Coordinates of C-alpha atoms in Angstrom, one line a residue:
Chain A
M1 CA -54.9 16.7 0.5
R2 CA -56.9 13.4 1.0
Y3 CA -57.1 11.3 4.2
G4 CA -58.3 8.1 3.3
D5 CA -61.3 8.5 0.9
N6 CA -61.8 12.1 2.3
D7 CA -60.6 15.0 0.3
V8 CA -59.9 17.6 2.8
L9 CA -58.0 20.2 0.6
T10 CA -59.5 20.5 -2.6
G11 CA -59.0 23.9 -4.0
V12 CA -56.3 25.8 -2.0
D13 CA -54.6 28.1 -4.6
F14 CA -52.6 31.2 -3.2
D15 CA -49.6 33.0 -3.3
V16 CA -48.0 34.8 -0.4
H17 CA -45.6 37.6 -1.3
T18 CA -42.3 38.7 0.3
D19 CA -43.0 41.0 3.1
E20 CA -46.7 40.3 3.2
V21 CA -48.7 39.1 6.1
V22 CA -51.1 36.9 5.1
C23 CA -53.8 35.4 7.3
L24 CA -55.8 32.2 6.7
L25 CA -59.0 32.6 8.4
G26 CA -61.5 29.6 8.8
P27 CA -63.7 27.7 11.3
N28 CA -62.3 24.9 13.2
G29 CA -62.0 21.7 10.8
A30 CA -61.8 23.8 7.7
G31 CA -58.4 22.7 6.8
K32 CA -56.0 25.5 8.1
T33 CA -53.7 23.6 10.0
T34 CA -53.5 20.9 7.5
T35 CA -52.5 23.8 4.8
I36 CA -50.1 25.6 7.2
E37 CA -48.5 22.0 8.1
I38 CA -48.0 21.1 4.6
L39 CA -46.4 24.8 3.6
E40 CA -43.9 23.9 7.2
G41 CA -43.0 20.7 5.5
F42 CA -44.4 18.7 8.5
R43 CA -47.0 16.8 6.8
I44 CA -46.7 15.2 3.5
R45 CA -49.4 16.1 0.9
S46 CA -51.4 13.7 -1.3
G47 CA -51.8 15.7 -4.1
G48 CA -51.1 19.2 -5.9
Q49 CA -48.0 21.6 -6.1
V50 CA -46.4 23.5 -3.4
S51 CA -43.3 25.8 -3.5
V52 CA -42.2 27.9 -0.5
L53 CA -39.3 30.0 -0.6
G54 CA -38.1 27.9 -4.1
Q55 CA -38.4 24.3 -2.9
D56 CA -41.1 21.6 -2.3
P57 CA -41.4 21.6 1.5
A58 CA -42.1 18.1 1.4
H59 CA -38.4 17.4 0.2
A60 CA -36.7 20.7 1.3
D61 CA -33.4 20.5 2.8
E62 CA -32.1 21.4 6.2
D63 CA -30.7 24.6 4.6
W64 CA -34.3 25.6 3.5
R65 CA -35.1 25.2 7.4
A66 CA -32.7 28.0 8.2
H67 CA -34.9 30.5 6.2
T68 CA -38.0 29.4 7.7
G69 CA -39.5 29.9 11.3
V70 CA -42.3 27.9 12.9
V71 CA -44.0 29.0 16.0
L72 CA -45.2 25.8 17.7
Q73 CA -48.1 25.7 20.2
S74 CA -45.9 24.4 23.2
W75 CA -47.4 22.6 26.0
R76 CA -45.0 20.8 28.4
D77 CA -41.7 20.1 26.6
H78 CA -38.3 21.2 28.1
P79 CA -39.7 21.5 31.7
R80 CA -36.3 21.7 33.4
W81 CA -35.2 24.2 30.9
T82 CA -34.8 28.2 31.4
P83 CA -36.2 30.6 28.5
R84 CA -32.3 31.7 28.3
R85 CA -30.8 28.3 27.9
L86 CA -33.2 26.9 25.4
L87 CA -33.1 29.9 23.1
T88 CA -29.3 29.9 22.8
L89 CA -29.2 26.5 22.2
L90 CA -32.0 26.3 19.4
G91 CA -30.5 29.6 17.9
D92 CA -27.0 28.1 17.8
Y93 CA -28.4 25.7 15.1
F94 CA -28.7 28.9 12.9
E95 CA -25.2 30.1 13.2
P96 CA -23.5 28.3 10.2
Y97 CA -26.2 30.1 8.2
S98 CA -25.1 33.6 9.4
T99 CA -24.1 36.1 6.6
P100 CA -22.8 39.4 7.0
G101 CA -26.0 40.8 5.5
H102 CA -28.2 38.6 7.6
P103 CA -26.6 37.6 10.8
R104 CA -28.1 34.8 12.7
P105 CA -29.2 34.1 15.4
W106 CA -30.9 36.7 16.8
D107 CA -28.7 37.8 20.0
V108 CA -30.6 36.2 22.7
E109 CA -30.7 39.1 25.3
D110 CA -32.1 41.4 22.7
L111 CA -34.8 38.8 21.5
L112 CA -35.8 38.3 25.2
E113 CA -36.3 41.8 25.7
T114 CA -38.3 42.1 22.4
V115 CA -40.7 39.4 23.6
G116 CA -40.8 40.8 27.3
L117 CA -39.3 37.7 28.8
T118 CA -36.0 39.2 30.6
E119 CA -37.0 39.0 34.1
L120 CA -38.3 35.4 33.7
A121 CA -35.0 34.5 31.5
D122 CA -33.6 32.3 34.3
R123 CA -37.1 30.7 35.5
K124 CA -38.0 27.3 34.8
L125 CA -40.5 26.8 32.1
T126 CA -42.6 25.1 34.1
A127 CA -43.1 28.2 36.1
L128 CA -44.0 30.4 33.0
S129 CA -48.0 31.3 32.7
G130 CA -49.6 30.4 29.6
G131 CA -49.2 33.8 27.7
Q132 CA -45.4 33.7 28.9
R133 CA -45.0 30.7 27.5
R134 CA -46.6 31.2 24.2
R135 CA -44.2 34.5 24.1
L136 CA -41.1 32.0 24.3
D137 CA -43.1 30.1 21.3
V138 CA -42.7 33.0 19.5
A139 CA -38.9 33.8 20.3
I140 CA -38.2 30.4 19.4
G141 CA -40.2 30.8 16.1
I142 CA -38.0 33.9 15.3
V143 CA -34.6 33.2 16.9
G144 CA -33.0 31.9 13.4
R145 CA -34.3 35.5 12.1
P146 CA -36.4 33.8 9.2
E147 CA -37.6 35.3 6.2
L148 CA -40.7 33.4 6.5
L149 CA -42.8 32.7 9.6
F150 CA -45.4 30.4 10.3
L151 CA -47.9 30.9 13.2
D152 CA -50.7 28.6 13.5
E153 CA -53.5 29.5 16.1
P154 CA -51.2 31.9 17.6
T155 CA -53.4 33.3 20.3
A156 CA -55.9 30.1 21.1
G157 CA -56.9 30.3 24.7
F158 CA -55.5 33.8 25.3
D159 CA -57.1 36.3 27.2
P160 CA -57.8 39.5 25.7
Q161 CA -54.8 41.3 27.3
A162 CA -52.4 38.7 26.2
R163 CA -53.9 39.0 22.6
R164 CA -53.5 42.4 22.2
E165 CA -49.8 42.0 23.4
F166 CA -49.2 39.4 20.9
H167 CA -50.8 41.4 18.3
R168 CA -48.5 44.4 19.3
L169 CA -45.4 41.8 18.9
V170 CA -46.3 40.6 15.4
H171 CA -46.7 44.1 14.2
R172 CA -43.2 45.2 15.8
L173 CA -41.5 41.9 14.2
V174 CA -43.0 43.0 10.7
S175 CA -41.8 46.4 10.9
L176 CA -38.4 45.5 12.4
E177 CA -37.6 42.4 10.5
H178 CA -39.5 42.5 7.4
T179 CA -40.6 39.0 7.9
T180 CA -43.0 37.4 5.7
V181 CA -45.8 36.1 8.0
L182 CA -48.5 33.1 7.3
L183 CA -50.7 32.8 10.1
T184 CA -54.0 30.8 10.8
T185 CA -56.8 31.7 13.2
H186 CA -60.5 31.4 13.6
D187 CA -60.8 34.7 14.9
L188 CA -62.1 37.3 12.4
D189 CA -61.2 40.4 14.6
E190 CA -57.5 39.1 14.7
A191 CA -57.3 38.5 10.9
E192 CA -58.5 42.0 10.5
K193 CA -55.9 43.7 12.8
L194 CA -52.9 41.5 11.8
A195 CA -53.1 40.8 8.0
D196 CA -52.3 42.6 5.1
R197 CA -54.7 40.0 3.1
V198 CA -56.9 37.4 4.3
L199 CA -57.7 34.2 2.7
I200 CA -61.0 32.5 3.9
L201 CA -60.9 28.9 4.1
A202 CA -64.1 26.6 4.2
G203 CA -65.0 23.3 3.1
G204 CA -61.4 22.5 2.1
R205 CA -61.2 25.4 -0.6
I206 CA -60.7 29.0 -0.5
V207 CA -63.8 31.2 -0.5
A208 CA -62.3 34.5 -0.4
D209 CA -59.0 36.3 -1.0
D210 CA -58.9 39.9 -0.2
T211 CA -57.3 42.7 2.0
P212 CA -59.7 43.3 5.1
D213 CA -61.2 46.4 3.8
G214 CA -61.7 45.0 0.6
L215 CA -63.4 41.7 1.9
A216 CA -65.7 44.1 4.0
Q217 CA -66.7 46.4 1.0
R218 CA -67.6 43.4 -1.1
V219 CA -69.9 42.0 1.4
A220 CA -71.2 45.1 2.4
G221 CA -72.6 45.7 -1.1
A222 CA -75.0 43.1 -0.6
A223 CA -78.2 43.5 1.1
E224 CA -81.2 41.7 2.3
V225 CA -84.7 43.4 1.9
R226 CA -87.5 41.9 3.7
W227 CA -91.1 42.9 3.6
S228 CA -94.7 41.3 3.9
I229 CA -97.8 41.7 1.9
D230 CA -101.2 40.6 3.3
G231 CA -99.1 38.7 6.2
E232 CA -97.2 36.9 3.4
R233 CA -93.3 37.4 3.8
F234 CA -90.7 38.3 1.3
V235 CA -87.0 38.3 1.0
H236 CA -84.7 39.7 -1.5
Q237 CA -81.0 39.9 -1.8
T238 CA -79.9 42.9 -3.9
D239 CA -76.9 45.3 -4.5
N240 CA -79.0 48.4 -4.7
P241 CA -81.6 48.2 -1.8
T242 CA -82.5 51.9 -2.2
G243 CA -83.8 51.4 -6.1
F244 CA -85.3 47.9 -5.2
V245 CA -87.4 49.6 -2.3
R246 CA -88.6 52.3 -4.5
D247 CA -89.8 49.9 -7.3
L248 CA -91.4 48.0 -4.6
F249 CA -93.3 50.8 -3.4
A250 CA -94.2 51.9 -6.9
Q251 CA -95.7 48.6 -7.6
G252 CA -97.1 47.3 -4.4
G253 CA -97.9 50.6 -2.8
D254 CA -99.9 50.5 0.5
E255 CA -99.7 46.8 0.8
V256 CA -96.3 46.4 1.6
N257 CA -95.6 46.1 5.5
D258 CA -92.7 45.1 7.9
L259 CA -90.2 46.4 5.7
D260 CA -86.5 45.6 6.9
I261 CA -83.1 46.4 5.0
R262 CA -80.2 44.6 6.3
R263 CA -77.1 45.6 5.0
A264 CA -74.4 42.6 5.6
S265 CA -71.5 43.0 7.6
L266 CA -68.6 40.7 7.0
E267 CA -68.7 39.7 10.4
D268 CA -72.3 38.6 9.9
A269 CA -71.1 36.7 6.7
Y270 CA -68.3 35.2 8.7
L271 CA -70.3 33.9 11.6
S272 CA -73.0 32.4 9.3
L273 CA -70.2 30.7 7.5
V274 CA -68.8 29.2 10.7
Q275 CA -72.3 28.3 11.9
Q276 CA -73.1 26.4 8.9
H277 CA -69.7 25.1 8.9
E278 CA -70.0 23.6 12.2
A279 CA -73.4 22.3 11.7
G280 CA -71.6 20.1 9.2
H281 CA -72.7 21.6 5.9
A282 CA -69.4 22.6 4.7
E283 CA -69.8 22.8 1.1
A284 CA -73.1 24.7 1.3
A285 CA -71.4 27.1 4.0
A286 CA -68.6 27.9 1.3
R287 CA -71.3 28.1 -1.5
S288 CA -73.3 30.8 0.3
F289 CA -70.2 32.8 1.6
R290 CA -68.8 32.8 -1.9
E291 CA -72.4 34.3 -3.1
V292 CA -72.6 36.8 -0.4
T293 CA -68.8 38.3 -1.2
R294 CA -69.2 37.7 -5.0
Chain B
M1 CA -19.8 20.6 8.3
K2 CA -23.3 21.9 9.4
A3 CA -24.4 18.7 10.5
Q4 CA -21.3 18.3 12.8
H5 CA -22.1 21.6 14.3
A6 CA -25.6 20.2 14.9
V7 CA -24.1 17.1 16.4
R8 CA -21.7 19.4 18.8
L9 CA -25.0 21.2 19.9
G10 CA -26.5 17.9 20.6
L11 CA -23.3 17.0 23.1
R12 CA -24.1 20.3 24.9
R13 CA -27.9 19.4 25.0
G14 CA -27.0 16.1 26.4
W15 CA -24.7 17.3 29.0
I16 CA -27.3 20.2 30.1
E17 CA -30.3 17.6 30.2
F18 CA -27.8 15.7 32.4
V19 CA -26.9 18.5 35.0
Q20 CA -30.6 19.4 34.8
S21 CA -31.5 15.7 35.9
V22 CA -28.9 15.4 38.8
R23 CA -29.9 18.7 40.2
S24 CA -33.7 17.8 40.0
S25 CA -35.1 16.4 43.5
Q26 CA -37.4 14.0 41.2
D27 CA -34.4 12.2 39.5
Q28 CA -32.4 12.1 42.7
G29 CA -35.1 10.5 44.6
F30 CA -35.2 7.9 41.8
Y31 CA -31.7 7.1 42.2
L32 CA -32.0 6.7 45.8
F33 CA -34.9 4.5 45.5
T34 CA -33.4 2.2 43.2
A35 CA -30.3 2.3 45.4
F36 CA -32.1 1.6 48.5
L37 CA -34.1 -1.3 46.9
A38 CA -30.9 -3.0 45.6
V39 CA -28.5 -2.6 48.7
G40 CA -31.2 -3.6 50.9
Y41 CA -31.6 -6.5 48.9
L42 CA -27.9 -7.5 49.0
F43 CA -28.0 -6.4 53.1
L44 CA -30.5 -9.0 53.7
G45 CA -28.5 -11.9 51.8
R46 CA -25.2 -10.6 53.6
N47 CA -24.1 -13.6 55.4
T48 CA -25.8 -16.3 52.9
E49 CA -23.1 -18.3 51.6
V50 CA -23.4 -19.1 47.7
D51 CA -23.7 -23.1 47.2
G52 CA -20.8 -24.5 45.6
T53 CA -18.5 -21.4 46.1
D54 CA -16.8 -19.9 49.2
L55 CA -18.4 -16.3 48.1
L56 CA -21.2 -14.5 49.9
F57 CA -24.3 -13.6 48.2
P58 CA -23.6 -9.8 47.9
S59 CA -20.7 -10.6 45.9
V60 CA -22.5 -12.9 43.4
A61 CA -25.7 -10.6 43.1
L62 CA -24.2 -7.1 43.0
P63 CA -22.8 -7.7 39.3
S64 CA -25.9 -9.3 38.0
I65 CA -28.1 -6.4 39.7
L66 CA -25.6 -3.9 37.8
G67 CA -25.8 -5.7 34.7
A68 CA -29.9 -5.3 34.9
L69 CA -30.0 -2.0 36.0
V70 CA -27.8 -1.0 33.0
A71 CA -30.2 -2.9 30.7
F72 CA -33.3 -1.3 32.3
G73 CA -32.1 2.0 32.1
V74 CA -30.9 2.3 28.9
V75 CA -34.1 0.6 27.4
V76 CA -37.0 2.1 29.5
G77 CA -35.2 5.7 29.9
P78 CA -34.9 6.3 26.3
A79 CA -38.4 4.7 25.4
Y80 CA -39.9 7.0 27.8
A81 CA -37.9 10.0 26.8
L82 CA -38.7 9.8 23.0
A83 CA -42.5 8.6 23.5
M84 CA -43.0 11.8 25.9
E85 CA -40.8 14.1 24.1
K86 CA -42.8 13.3 20.3
E87 CA -45.8 13.9 22.1
D88 CA -44.8 17.3 24.1
G89 CA -43.3 19.0 21.0
T90 CA -39.8 18.5 21.9
L91 CA -39.2 16.6 18.7
L92 CA -41.1 19.2 16.4
R93 CA -39.0 21.9 17.8
H94 CA -35.9 20.3 16.7
K95 CA -37.4 19.2 13.6
A96 CA -38.2 23.1 12.7
V97 CA -34.4 24.2 13.3
P98 CA -31.9 23.2 10.4
H99 CA -30.2 19.6 11.4
G100 CA -32.1 19.9 14.5
L101 CA -32.9 16.2 14.6
A102 CA -29.1 15.2 14.5
G103 CA -28.6 17.4 17.4
Y104 CA -31.7 15.9 19.2
F105 CA -31.0 12.4 18.8
T106 CA -27.3 13.1 19.9
G107 CA -28.4 14.9 23.1
Q108 CA -30.6 11.8 23.8
L109 CA -27.7 9.4 23.5
V110 CA -25.3 11.6 25.7
F111 CA -27.8 12.1 28.2
Q112 CA -28.9 8.4 28.5
T113 CA -25.2 7.3 28.3
L114 CA -24.5 9.9 31.4
S115 CA -27.4 8.9 33.4
L116 CA -25.9 5.6 34.3
L117 CA -23.2 7.1 36.4
P118 CA -25.2 8.6 39.3
Q119 CA -27.4 5.4 39.2
M120 CA -24.2 2.9 39.4
V121 CA -22.3 5.2 41.9
V122 CA -25.3 5.2 44.2
I123 CA -25.2 1.5 44.2
L124 CA -21.7 0.9 44.4
L125 CA -20.4 3.4 47.1
P126 CA -22.4 2.0 49.9
S127 CA -22.0 -1.4 48.6
F128 CA -18.3 -1.1 48.8
L129 CA -18.5 0.2 52.0
L130 CA -21.0 -2.5 53.6
F131 CA -19.6 -5.7 52.0
E132 CA -16.4 -7.4 51.4
N133 CA -14.7 -9.1 48.8
L134 CA -16.9 -7.4 46.0
M135 CA -14.1 -7.2 43.3
A136 CA -11.9 -10.2 43.1
D137 CA -9.0 -8.4 40.8
S138 CA -9.0 -4.7 40.3
S139 CA -8.1 -5.7 36.9
G140 CA -11.9 -6.5 36.8
W141 CA -12.7 -2.8 36.2
L142 CA -11.5 -2.7 32.5
T143 CA -14.1 -5.6 32.0
V144 CA -16.5 -3.5 33.6
A145 CA -15.9 -0.7 31.3
W146 CA -16.0 -2.6 28.0
V147 CA -19.2 -4.7 28.9
L148 CA -20.9 -1.3 29.9
L149 CA -20.1 0.0 26.7
L150 CA -21.0 -2.8 24.6
G151 CA -24.2 -3.4 26.7
L152 CA -24.9 0.3 25.9
L153 CA -24.6 0.0 22.4
A154 CA -26.8 -3.1 22.4
A155 CA -29.6 -2.2 24.5
M156 CA -30.0 1.6 24.0
P157 CA -31.1 1.1 20.4
I158 CA -34.0 -1.1 21.5
G159 CA -35.3 1.4 24.0
M160 CA -35.3 4.2 21.2
V161 CA -37.0 1.8 18.7
I162 CA -39.9 1.0 21.4
G163 CA -39.9 4.8 22.0
A164 CA -40.3 5.8 18.5
L165 CA -42.9 2.9 17.9
V166 CA -45.2 3.2 21.0
P167 CA -48.5 5.1 20.3
S168 CA -48.3 7.4 23.6
A169 CA -46.3 7.7 26.4
Q170 CA -48.8 5.5 28.7
K171 CA -48.0 2.6 26.4
V172 CA -44.4 2.3 27.4
G173 CA -45.4 0.6 30.6
T174 CA -46.8 -2.1 28.3
W175 CA -44.1 -2.4 25.5
G176 CA -41.2 -1.4 27.4
M177 CA -41.3 -1.9 31.2
L178 CA -43.3 -5.2 31.1
P179 CA -40.7 -7.1 28.5
V180 CA -37.6 -6.0 30.5
M181 CA -39.2 -6.8 33.5
V182 CA -39.9 -10.4 32.4
L183 CA -36.3 -10.5 31.0
A184 CA -35.0 -9.4 34.1
G185 CA -37.0 -12.7 35.8
I186 CA -35.5 -15.1 33.4
S187 CA -31.8 -13.8 32.8
G188 CA -30.2 -15.1 35.6
I189 CA -30.3 -11.9 38.0
F190 CA -32.0 -12.7 41.0
Y191 CA -31.5 -16.7 40.8
P192 CA -29.3 -18.9 38.7
I193 CA -30.7 -19.3 35.3
Q194 CA -30.2 -23.2 35.3
Q195 CA -33.2 -23.3 37.6
L196 CA -35.5 -22.5 34.8
W197 CA -36.8 -24.8 31.8
G198 CA -34.5 -25.2 28.7
W199 CA -36.4 -23.5 26.2
V200 CA -36.5 -20.2 28.8
Q201 CA -33.0 -20.5 28.9
V202 CA -32.8 -20.1 25.2
V203 CA -34.9 -17.1 24.9
A204 CA -33.2 -15.4 27.9
Q205 CA -29.8 -15.8 25.9
L206 CA -31.2 -14.2 22.9
F207 CA -31.3 -10.9 24.7
P208 CA -28.8 -8.6 25.8
M209 CA -29.5 -8.7 29.5
Y210 CA -28.3 -12.1 30.3
W211 CA -25.2 -11.2 28.7
L212 CA -24.8 -7.8 30.6
G213 CA -25.6 -9.8 33.7
L214 CA -22.9 -12.6 32.9
G215 CA -20.2 -9.9 31.5
M216 CA -20.5 -8.2 34.9
R217 CA -20.2 -11.3 36.8
S218 CA -17.0 -12.0 35.0
A219 CA -15.5 -8.6 35.8
F220 CA -16.5 -8.8 39.6
L221 CA -16.1 -12.3 40.4
P222 CA -12.8 -14.8 40.8
D223 CA -12.3 -16.9 37.7
S224 CA -13.6 -20.1 40.0
A225 CA -17.1 -18.8 40.1
A226 CA -17.4 -19.4 36.7
A227 CA -18.3 -23.0 37.4
L228 CA -21.5 -21.7 38.3
E229 CA -22.6 -20.3 34.9
L230 CA -23.7 -22.3 31.7
G231 CA -21.0 -24.7 30.5
G232 CA -18.8 -23.5 33.7
S233 CA -17.4 -20.8 31.7
W234 CA -17.7 -16.8 31.4
R235 CA -18.0 -17.4 27.8
T236 CA -16.5 -14.1 27.0
L237 CA -16.5 -14.6 23.2
E238 CA -20.0 -15.4 23.2
T239 CA -20.8 -12.4 24.9
V240 CA -19.0 -10.1 22.7
L241 CA -20.5 -11.6 19.7
V242 CA -24.5 -11.4 21.0
L243 CA -23.8 -7.9 22.4
G244 CA -22.1 -6.8 19.4
A245 CA -24.8 -8.7 16.9
W246 CA -27.5 -6.3 18.9
A247 CA -25.5 -3.6 18.5
V248 CA -24.8 -3.7 14.8
V249 CA -28.8 -4.4 14.3
G250 CA -29.3 -1.6 16.3
A251 CA -27.3 1.0 14.6
V252 CA -28.6 -0.3 11.2
V253 CA -32.5 -0.2 12.1
T254 CA -32.7 2.7 14.8
P255 CA -31.7 5.5 12.4
R256 CA -34.3 4.3 9.8
V257 CA -37.0 4.0 12.5
L258 CA -36.1 7.3 14.3
R259 CA -36.4 9.1 10.6
R260 CA -39.7 7.5 10.0
M261 CA -40.5 8.8 13.5
S262 CA -39.9 12.5 12.9
R263 CA -41.4 12.6 9.5
R264 CA -45.0 11.5 10.7
S265 CA -44.2 14.1 13.8
T266 CA -46.5 17.0 13.2
G267 CA -48.2 19.7 15.4
S268 CA -51.6 18.1 15.2
Q269 CA -50.1 14.9 16.6
V270 CA -48.9 17.2 19.4
Q271 CA -52.2 18.8 19.9
A272 CA -54.1 15.4 19.7
A273 CA -51.8 14.0 22.7
R274 CA -52.3 17.2 24.5
E275 CA -56.1 16.5 24.3
A276 CA -55.7 12.7 25.0
A277 CA -53.7 13.9 28.2
V278 CA -56.8 15.8 29.7
Q279 CA -59.1 13.0 29.0
W280 CA -58.9 10.1 31.7
V281 CA -61.2 7.8 30.5
R282 CA -60.8 6.5 26.7

């Protein structure tokens, strides 16, 4: 993907399988939103191949839309509408796509109950709080009972309570509906909680692709050993800190001082990625993160 | 079949929007305010006789004002609605459902058309109570109907195209309101068009507003009043041709412009508009 002369996405290759919850994680400006908008068919890409549910989203027909759901970041649209009215109307667009095996749309009363908006169903949208509005966004995204659901930064601006409720909602959806979910976030904790698989995006490319546990193990393998000899400081990266330190003592003996062994955690690795990325060193950030998780 | 289903949902959407609008105190206030201005303006000239006729000022001015209000409403209304709704995510929500855009634009068409009704009623009702001899012949209502319909088809596409092309809702004032106000100033609404320079008269006659006013006058006034018009005639054929031409061009151009606008609409655009809205100084 290219804006003017600037390639913003250069190496984004991945597959998402049915029933999977995949999280696109990365610092702000890494290209997450661009990636997800290309997949949603909202943005035309400058190059590369994309196939979503068997079609190229850039040229997909309206029927393709019936099988995808998009949770948008709403702001102040439909101020005079009520959740019930809006959900009913938008849901009815999916009616012609209903089959006995997969009825659409979702029953509005059920859906309101699922997202916890039954009590507020007849209030005007302007009267809803940020968290309530976001739950309505989710409801609108899933009202057509999509096979594939896109969520872009779903919990941006949430307080911890709202975030936990939202995570619970996503879990329930996945287990109830077997929806395949692709979501973006810049929050590692959220990615670990929600995703079956995490893709880390930095500098326009995917620098890691693994389960949350797998990622953590890969990072934890590496450690950093620091010591000093005669006031001079040394640093060494190793997969086997115990063995390295044994050798170090065998060679240096009494002169080794200030010994410090640090096991890298996924959080540390991710935080330093974000820091470097935000300092404008996207390429370097991506490279060093790849080294840590190799 | 599925697209037809979406158009039906659009009709429902337009009706819901209309009912919500009529119930909202904000919109009621707007209707009453314009009615107060228009009827007040007529009331001030209630005893003035119009030169060259035996008609009173309200009789001549009311149809012109109705024509201008229709033009204003169906240009500025959709322009604002589209500019706002591509920024606030309404459009995007419809892009995300199958055939949603067909439904959305149908809804706009229905809502903007229906909105003219309360607008006209709040002006016509007090006018007919306060002034006499407003409608020379009751067959004029038929003329009102076709002028209104044709005027709608001619002017609404202009509003939609403006709404689709303006970079932000704040710019509708410059690109929508202002040109329409200037046109109202030169289209023979508030004073006879003959008082203006020849080239201004030509410019005014290129746009639908003049013809909407003329058509309305032809509906309300007796045939003798045609002497006040350019060429001393209601020029009904010309009215149909000019408004019809705008309607045809609108029907061809508007869907393309709307498609282009919808294609370019993304979540990031909505996000950017949201950030711009909280930024006062730019």
